[in-house]
Amino acid sequence: KRQVSTQSTWGESGVKSARRRTPSIKRGVLPNNEFDQLKFLLASGILKETEYERRVRCIKRELNAVHDKPHETPISTASIYGECTLLKERDEVEQVFRYQFEYRSRKWTKSMLLVKIDSTPFDEGAMRSAYRMKDLTKAEGEDRFVAKSSKDEDEPLETYFVDVEMQAMCRYFADEYNKTQVFKKVEFVEAFLIERFQKPEKTIMACEPFIAGEYVKYSNNYGYVSPDDRNTPQAFSHFTHWHSNGRFIVVDIQGVGDIYTDPQVHSRDGEGFGKGNVGLDGMDQFFATHRCNSICKLLGLTDKAEDLEGTEEREYQPNSLSYDHVPSEEDLAYFGIDRDQYKFIVSMFKEADEDGSGEISLQELPSLCRRLGLDLPTDKLLELMHTVDVDGSGELSLTEFMMWWTGHEGEMASQSGEGAGGAGGLPPAGK
């Protein structure tokens, strides 16, 4: 770098000019640290403030770049940045958007990841191809993932999001199952989506942690049971039917040991959960081949008919909820949510109730929906109000909204003598 003169200049009038004085350094010696060099150039007036900040950012990006694991264990900290560390090729690493779904709040979140995805699949099924993916933001040993893409180029984007929401719902069921006295716990891996926005086609892929071990399919969505007929997978499916009061059942259990992935949910009304949801027919097929085992008996589960006894006749009195209402266990079982979820929904409802009337007007409804992660257009808000406001008051009571949010709007409408409008939405929280 060019040495900068520290001498002052004199104008024709003999007055010393106001040249900026540079830092004092030894002749022929410049700072050897890049940051110090930039500071020196800034102080010398050679660099402008904006250029100085730009170069600092570039240096920091280089220092924070992703590096390969050293070829051998370094014997000093200095060795980590020595010859045994190689900067990864830029074309092997890409930034992606990650989309995650939190079931209890029913909200999607978006973040950024730095990943490396193999160019060729390591496995293929009838519907999707599976690729190895490394999450370079995670520690070694926690960075191995599987990224799946559909073989059908025309597969709707919605399918990917439905699958992630369904697996999040199954994680909730697993948490509830593990709260019982069962000895062997179960787990569903967390699924999420990535958007490869740096690629020309901007591909969406479904991702989940890689599970090491022998992969076993314990059941399918139509009554199949694997030859070993393990107790835990079958009991877990039975439990989900009982816990949801017969509204849902989790089937198609598969994975390594009792770490599961790629489940299917059947709903009593046959709505939602993708093409694999065959409703009551799927439930009937499960119980046609299911034999209650020791875990079922431990949990007090019986056959399907006894599980559902009285379910259809159960009555729930609407217009009984308020901000101060303490829900009973029967309330929570009916809504299919736990106490924390109930409190969260009520708190969001109360915050959106700006006039403190205890009800939500059409003007307040957009705020309530946004707080709960739903951004609905005007026509959908009008449809929602028309469907859920069964008493025709022009406002939504807490009970009316809770019934809709948890999937009971049809039952409430029938109690009031009105027809259900079939409001859309995600599966009920806690179900």
Coordinates of C-alpha atoms in Angstrom, one line a residue:
K1 CA 0.0 0.0 0.0
R2 CA 1.3 3.5 -0.8
Q3 CA 2.9 5.4 2.0
V4 CA 1.0 8.6 2.8
S5 CA 3.0 11.7 3.5
T6 CA 2.5 13.2 6.9
Q7 CA 4.0 16.6 6.0
S8 CA 1.9 19.6 5.9
T9 CA 1.5 21.8 2.7
W10 CA 1.8 25.5 2.5
G11 CA -0.4 27.7 0.3
E12 CA 0.8 30.7 -1.6
S13 CA -0.1 33.0 1.3
G14 CA 2.1 31.0 3.6
V15 CA -0.8 29.7 5.6
K16 CA -0.6 26.1 6.6
S17 CA -3.3 24.1 4.9
A18 CA -5.8 22.0 6.9
R19 CA -4.8 18.6 5.6
R20 CA -6.0 15.8 7.9
R21 CA -3.1 14.5 10.0
T22 CA -2.4 10.8 9.6
P23 CA -1.5 8.4 12.4
S24 CA 2.2 8.2 13.3
I25 CA 3.8 5.0 12.1
K26 CA 7.4 3.9 11.5
R27 CA 8.8 4.6 8.0
G28 CA 8.2 1.6 5.6
V29 CA 5.9 -0.2 8.1
L30 CA 2.2 -0.6 7.7
P31 CA -0.2 -2.4 10.0
N32 CA -0.3 -6.2 9.2
N33 CA -3.8 -6.8 10.5
E34 CA -6.5 -6.2 7.9
F35 CA -8.8 -4.3 10.2
D36 CA -5.9 -2.1 11.4
Q37 CA -5.0 -1.4 7.8
L38 CA -8.5 -0.3 7.0
K39 CA -8.6 1.9 10.1
F40 CA -5.3 3.5 9.0
L41 CA -6.6 4.2 5.5
L42 CA -9.8 5.7 6.9
A43 CA -7.8 7.9 9.3
S44 CA -5.6 8.9 6.4
G45 CA -8.6 10.1 4.3
I46 CA -7.9 7.5 1.6
L47 CA -11.1 5.6 2.3
K48 CA -14.5 7.1 2.8
E49 CA -16.6 5.9 5.7
T50 CA -19.0 3.9 3.4
E51 CA -16.1 2.2 1.6
Y52 CA -14.5 1.4 5.0
E53 CA -17.7 -0.2 6.3
R54 CA -18.1 -2.2 3.1
R55 CA -14.6 -3.7 3.3
V56 CA -15.0 -4.5 7.0
R57 CA -18.2 -6.5 6.1
C58 CA -16.3 -8.4 3.4
I59 CA -13.5 -9.4 5.8
K60 CA -16.0 -10.5 8.4
R61 CA -17.9 -12.6 5.8
E62 CA -14.6 -14.3 4.9
L63 CA -13.8 -15.0 8.5
N64 CA -17.2 -16.4 9.2
A65 CA -17.2 -18.6 6.0
V66 CA -18.0 -22.3 6.4
H67 CA -14.9 -24.4 6.7
D68 CA -14.2 -28.1 6.2
K69 CA -13.3 -30.3 9.2
P70 CA -9.5 -30.3 9.6
H71 CA -7.7 -33.4 8.1
E72 CA -6.3 -34.1 11.6
T73 CA -6.9 -32.9 15.1
P74 CA -5.2 -29.6 15.5
I75 CA -2.6 -29.3 18.2
S76 CA -3.2 -25.6 18.7
T77 CA -5.9 -23.0 18.1
A78 CA -3.7 -21.5 15.4
S79 CA -3.7 -24.7 13.5
I80 CA -7.5 -24.5 13.0
Y81 CA -6.9 -21.6 10.6
G82 CA -3.8 -23.1 9.1
E83 CA -3.1 -25.3 6.1
C84 CA -5.4 -28.2 7.4
T85 CA -8.5 -26.0 6.9
L86 CA -9.9 -25.6 3.5
L87 CA -12.6 -23.1 2.5
K88 CA -15.6 -24.9 0.9
E89 CA -16.3 -24.4 -2.7
R90 CA -19.0 -21.7 -3.0
D91 CA -21.1 -23.7 -5.5
E92 CA -21.4 -26.6 -3.0
V93 CA -23.1 -24.4 -0.4
E94 CA -26.4 -22.6 -0.7
Q95 CA -28.7 -20.5 1.4
V96 CA -32.3 -21.6 1.7
F97 CA -35.4 -20.4 3.4
R98 CA -36.7 -22.7 6.1
Y99 CA -40.4 -22.9 7.0
Q100 CA -41.4 -24.5 10.3
F101 CA -44.8 -25.1 11.8
E102 CA -45.5 -24.8 15.6
Y103 CA -48.6 -26.9 16.3
R104 CA -49.7 -25.4 19.6
S105 CA -49.8 -21.9 18.3
R106 CA -50.6 -23.1 14.7
K107 CA -48.1 -20.6 13.3
W108 CA -45.6 -20.9 10.5
T109 CA -42.2 -19.3 10.9
K110 CA -39.5 -18.4 8.3
S111 CA -35.8 -18.4 8.7
M112 CA -32.5 -18.8 6.8
L113 CA -30.3 -21.9 6.6
L114 CA -26.9 -22.6 5.0
V115 CA -27.0 -26.1 3.6
K116 CA -25.3 -28.5 1.3
I117 CA -27.5 -30.9 -0.7
D118 CA -26.3 -33.9 -2.8
S119 CA -27.0 -33.6 -6.5
T120 CA -28.2 -37.2 -6.8
P121 CA -30.8 -39.0 -4.6
F122 CA -29.6 -41.8 -2.3
D123 CA -33.1 -43.4 -2.2
E124 CA -36.3 -43.3 -4.2
G125 CA -39.9 -44.2 -3.4
A126 CA -43.0 -44.3 -5.6
M127 CA -43.8 -40.6 -5.0
R128 CA -40.5 -38.9 -3.9
S129 CA -36.8 -38.9 -4.2
A130 CA -34.6 -38.5 -1.1
Y131 CA -31.3 -36.5 -1.0
R132 CA -28.7 -36.2 1.7
M133 CA -28.6 -32.7 3.2
K134 CA -26.1 -31.2 5.7
D135 CA -27.3 -28.2 7.8
L136 CA -24.1 -26.2 8.1
T137 CA -25.5 -24.1 10.9
K138 CA -25.6 -27.1 13.3
A139 CA -22.9 -28.9 15.2
E140 CA -21.3 -32.0 13.8
G141 CA -23.4 -35.0 14.6
E142 CA -26.6 -33.0 14.5
D143 CA -26.2 -31.7 10.9
R144 CA -27.5 -34.8 8.9
F145 CA -30.9 -34.4 7.3
V146 CA -32.9 -35.9 4.5
A147 CA -34.5 -33.6 1.8
K148 CA -37.3 -35.0 -0.3
S149 CA -38.7 -33.8 -3.5
S150 CA -41.8 -34.9 -5.4
K151 CA -41.4 -36.9 -8.6
D152 CA -44.7 -35.3 -9.8
E153 CA -43.8 -31.9 -11.2
D154 CA -47.4 -30.8 -11.0
E155 CA -47.9 -31.8 -7.3
P156 CA -49.6 -28.8 -5.5
L157 CA -47.4 -26.8 -3.2
E158 CA -50.1 -27.2 -0.5
T159 CA -49.3 -30.9 -0.2
Y160 CA -45.9 -30.1 1.3
F161 CA -47.4 -27.8 3.9
V162 CA -50.2 -30.3 4.8
D163 CA -47.6 -33.0 5.4
V164 CA -45.6 -30.8 7.8
E165 CA -48.7 -29.7 9.7
M166 CA -49.8 -33.4 10.0
Q167 CA -46.5 -34.5 11.4
A168 CA -46.5 -31.6 13.9
M169 CA -49.9 -32.8 15.0
C170 CA -48.5 -36.3 15.5
R171 CA -45.7 -34.9 17.6
Y172 CA -48.4 -33.5 19.9
F173 CA -50.1 -36.9 20.1
A174 CA -46.7 -38.4 21.0
D175 CA -46.2 -35.9 23.8
E176 CA -49.6 -36.8 25.2
Y177 CA -48.9 -40.5 24.9
N178 CA -45.5 -40.1 26.7
K179 CA -47.3 -38.4 29.6
T180 CA -49.0 -41.7 30.5
Q181 CA -47.4 -44.5 32.5
V182 CA -46.0 -46.3 29.4
F183 CA -42.4 -47.5 29.7
K184 CA -41.4 -47.1 26.0
K185 CA -41.7 -43.5 24.8
V186 CA -42.4 -42.6 21.2
E187 CA -41.2 -39.7 19.1
F188 CA -41.9 -38.1 15.7
V189 CA -39.0 -36.3 14.1
E190 CA -39.7 -32.6 13.4
A191 CA -40.4 -32.0 9.7
F192 CA -39.9 -28.7 7.9
L193 CA -39.7 -27.2 4.4
I194 CA -36.9 -25.5 2.6
E195 CA -37.2 -23.2 -0.4
R196 CA -34.1 -23.3 -2.6
F197 CA -34.5 -19.6 -3.7
Q198 CA -31.0 -19.5 -5.2
K199 CA -31.9 -22.1 -7.8
P200 CA -33.6 -21.0 -11.0
E201 CA -36.6 -23.2 -10.4
K202 CA -36.9 -22.2 -6.7
T203 CA -37.6 -25.8 -5.5
I204 CA -39.5 -26.6 -2.4
M205 CA -38.3 -29.7 -0.5
A206 CA -39.6 -31.5 2.6
C207 CA -36.9 -32.1 5.2
E208 CA -36.4 -34.0 8.4
P209 CA -33.4 -35.3 10.5
F210 CA -31.7 -38.4 9.2
I211 CA -32.5 -41.4 11.4
A212 CA -29.7 -44.0 11.5
G213 CA -30.7 -47.6 11.9
E214 CA -33.0 -50.2 10.4
Y215 CA -36.1 -48.6 9.0
V216 CA -39.3 -50.6 9.6
K217 CA -42.9 -50.0 8.4
Y218 CA -45.1 -51.1 11.3
S219 CA -48.5 -50.3 9.7
N220 CA -50.1 -48.5 6.7
N221 CA -53.2 -46.5 6.4
Y222 CA -55.5 -49.4 5.6
G223 CA -55.1 -52.0 8.3
Y224 CA -51.7 -53.6 7.4
V225 CA -49.7 -54.7 10.5
S226 CA -46.1 -55.7 10.1
P227 CA -45.3 -59.4 10.9
D228 CA -43.5 -58.7 14.2
D229 CA -46.7 -56.9 15.4
R230 CA -44.9 -54.8 18.0
N231 CA -47.1 -53.5 20.9
T232 CA -45.9 -49.9 21.0
P233 CA -46.8 -48.8 17.4
Q234 CA -50.3 -50.4 17.6
A235 CA -51.0 -49.1 21.1
F236 CA -50.0 -45.6 20.1
S237 CA -52.4 -45.6 17.1
H238 CA -55.2 -46.8 19.4
F239 CA -54.3 -44.1 22.0
T240 CA -54.6 -41.3 19.4
H241 CA -58.2 -42.5 18.5
W242 CA -59.1 -42.6 22.2
H243 CA -57.4 -39.3 23.1
S244 CA -59.2 -37.5 20.3
N245 CA -62.5 -38.9 21.3
G246 CA -62.7 -40.8 18.0
R247 CA -62.2 -37.8 15.8
F248 CA -58.7 -38.9 14.6
I249 CA -56.4 -41.8 14.4
V250 CA -52.7 -41.8 13.5
V251 CA -51.7 -44.7 11.3
D252 CA -49.0 -45.6 8.8
I253 CA -46.4 -45.8 11.6
Q254 CA -42.9 -46.2 10.4
G255 CA -39.3 -45.4 11.4
V256 CA -36.4 -46.7 13.3
G257 CA -37.3 -48.2 16.7
D258 CA -39.9 -45.8 18.2
I259 CA -38.6 -42.7 16.3
Y260 CA -41.3 -42.3 13.7
T261 CA -41.8 -40.3 10.5
D262 CA -44.2 -40.0 7.5
P263 CA -47.4 -40.8 9.4
Q264 CA -51.0 -40.6 8.1
V265 CA -54.0 -39.2 9.9
H266 CA -57.6 -40.4 9.3
S267 CA -60.3 -38.0 10.4
R268 CA -63.9 -39.0 11.3
D269 CA -65.2 -36.5 8.7
G270 CA -62.7 -37.5 6.1
E271 CA -61.5 -33.8 5.7
G272 CA -58.0 -32.6 5.5
F273 CA -54.7 -34.5 5.9
G274 CA -54.1 -35.2 2.2
K275 CA -55.1 -38.0 -0.1
G276 CA -54.2 -40.7 2.4
N277 CA -57.0 -39.7 4.7
V278 CA -59.8 -42.2 4.0
G279 CA -61.9 -41.2 7.0
L280 CA -64.1 -43.7 8.8
D281 CA -63.2 -46.5 6.4
G282 CA -59.5 -46.2 7.4
M283 CA -60.5 -46.2 11.1
D284 CA -62.6 -49.4 10.5
Q285 CA -59.7 -51.1 8.7
F286 CA -57.3 -50.3 11.6
F287 CA -59.6 -51.8 14.2
A288 CA -60.4 -54.8 11.9
T289 CA -56.8 -56.0 12.3
H290 CA -55.9 -54.4 15.7
R291 CA -55.7 -56.7 18.7
C292 CA -55.5 -54.8 22.0
N293 CA -52.1 -55.7 23.7
S294 CA -50.7 -55.2 27.2
I295 CA -50.1 -51.5 26.6
C296 CA -53.7 -50.9 25.5
K297 CA -54.8 -52.6 28.7
L298 CA -52.4 -50.6 30.8
L299 CA -53.9 -47.4 29.3
G300 CA -57.4 -48.6 29.8
L301 CA -58.1 -48.7 26.0
T302 CA -60.7 -51.2 24.8
D303 CA -62.2 -52.0 21.5
K304 CA -63.5 -49.3 19.1
A305 CA -67.2 -49.6 20.0
E306 CA -66.5 -49.1 23.7
D307 CA -64.0 -46.3 23.0
L308 CA -66.7 -44.3 21.2
E309 CA -69.6 -45.2 23.5
G310 CA -71.6 -42.0 24.1
T311 CA -69.4 -39.9 21.9
E312 CA -72.2 -38.9 19.5
E313 CA -74.7 -38.2 22.3
R314 CA -72.4 -35.9 24.2
E315 CA -73.9 -32.5 24.5
Y316 CA -72.0 -29.3 25.0
Q317 CA -73.8 -26.2 26.1
P318 CA -72.7 -23.2 23.9
N319 CA -72.4 -19.6 25.1
S320 CA -70.8 -20.7 28.4
L321 CA -67.3 -19.4 27.9
S322 CA -66.0 -16.1 29.2
Y323 CA -62.6 -14.5 29.9
D324 CA -62.9 -15.6 33.6
H325 CA -64.2 -19.1 32.8
V326 CA -62.0 -21.9 34.1
P327 CA -62.4 -24.8 31.7
S328 CA -63.2 -28.2 33.1
E329 CA -61.5 -31.4 31.9
E330 CA -64.6 -32.2 30.0
D331 CA -64.4 -28.8 28.2
L332 CA -60.7 -29.5 27.2
A333 CA -61.5 -33.0 26.1
Y334 CA -64.4 -31.8 24.0
F335 CA -62.3 -29.0 22.3
G336 CA -59.3 -31.4 22.0
I337 CA -56.8 -28.9 23.5
D338 CA -54.8 -28.6 26.7
R339 CA -55.1 -25.9 29.3
D340 CA -52.2 -23.9 28.0
Q341 CA -53.7 -23.9 24.5
Y342 CA -57.0 -22.8 25.9
K343 CA -55.4 -19.9 27.8
F344 CA -53.5 -18.9 24.6
I345 CA -56.6 -18.7 22.4
V346 CA -58.5 -16.8 25.1
S347 CA -55.7 -14.3 25.6
M348 CA -55.5 -13.6 21.8
F349 CA -59.3 -13.2 21.7
K350 CA -59.2 -10.8 24.6
E351 CA -56.4 -8.7 23.0
A352 CA -58.3 -8.4 19.8
D353 CA -61.5 -7.4 21.7
E354 CA -60.6 -3.7 21.6
D355 CA -63.9 -2.4 23.0
G356 CA -64.0 -4.9 25.8
S357 CA -67.4 -6.2 24.8
G358 CA -66.5 -9.8 25.2
E359 CA -67.2 -10.4 21.5
I360 CA -65.4 -9.9 18.3
S361 CA -66.9 -7.6 15.6
L362 CA -66.2 -7.9 11.9
Q363 CA -63.7 -5.0 12.3
E364 CA -61.8 -6.8 15.1
L365 CA -61.8 -10.2 13.3
P366 CA -58.8 -9.5 11.1
S367 CA -56.7 -8.6 14.1
L368 CA -57.7 -11.8 15.9
C369 CA -56.9 -14.0 12.9
R370 CA -53.5 -12.4 12.5
R371 CA -52.7 -13.0 16.1
L372 CA -53.4 -16.6 15.6
G373 CA -51.4 -16.9 12.4
L374 CA -54.2 -16.6 9.9
D375 CA -54.0 -13.9 7.2
L376 CA -57.4 -14.1 5.5
P377 CA -58.7 -12.0 2.6
T378 CA -61.9 -10.0 3.1
D379 CA -64.1 -12.5 1.4
K380 CA -62.9 -15.3 3.7
L381 CA -63.4 -13.1 6.7
L382 CA -67.0 -12.4 5.7
E383 CA -67.5 -16.2 5.1
L384 CA -66.0 -16.9 8.5
M385 CA -68.3 -14.4 10.2
H386 CA -71.4 -15.8 8.4
T387 CA -70.5 -19.4 9.3
V388 CA -69.5 -19.0 12.9
D389 CA -72.0 -16.3 14.0
V390 CA -74.8 -18.9 14.5
D391 CA -76.9 -16.7 16.7
G392 CA -76.9 -13.9 14.1
S393 CA -75.8 -11.2 16.5
G394 CA -73.2 -9.8 14.0
E395 CA -70.4 -10.5 16.5
L396 CA -68.5 -13.7 17.5
S397 CA -68.7 -14.8 21.1
L398 CA -65.7 -16.6 22.7
T399 CA -67.7 -19.9 22.6
E400 CA -68.6 -19.5 18.9
F401 CA -65.0 -18.8 17.9
M402 CA -63.6 -21.6 20.1
M403 CA -66.1 -24.0 18.5
W404 CA -64.9 -23.0 15.0
W405 CA -61.3 -23.0 15.9
T406 CA -61.4 -26.5 17.2
G407 CA -63.5 -27.9 14.4
H408 CA -67.0 -28.0 16.1
E409 CA -68.7 -25.3 14.1
G410 CA -71.0 -27.8 12.5
E411 CA -72.1 -29.3 15.8
M412 CA -72.8 -25.8 17.2
A413 CA -74.8 -24.8 14.1
S414 CA -76.9 -28.0 14.4
Q415 CA -77.7 -27.2 18.1
S416 CA -78.9 -23.7 17.0
G417 CA -81.0 -25.1 14.1
E418 CA -78.7 -23.6 11.5
G419 CA -76.7 -25.2 8.7
A420 CA -73.0 -25.3 8.9
G421 CA -71.1 -23.2 6.3
G422 CA -68.0 -25.4 6.4
A423 CA -65.4 -22.9 7.5
G424 CA -61.9 -23.8 6.5
G425 CA -58.8 -23.9 8.8
L426 CA -56.1 -26.1 10.2
P427 CA -56.8 -29.2 12.2
P428 CA -58.0 -28.4 15.7
A429 CA -55.2 -27.5 18.1
G430 CA -54.5 -30.4 20.4
K431 CA -56.1 -32.9 18.0

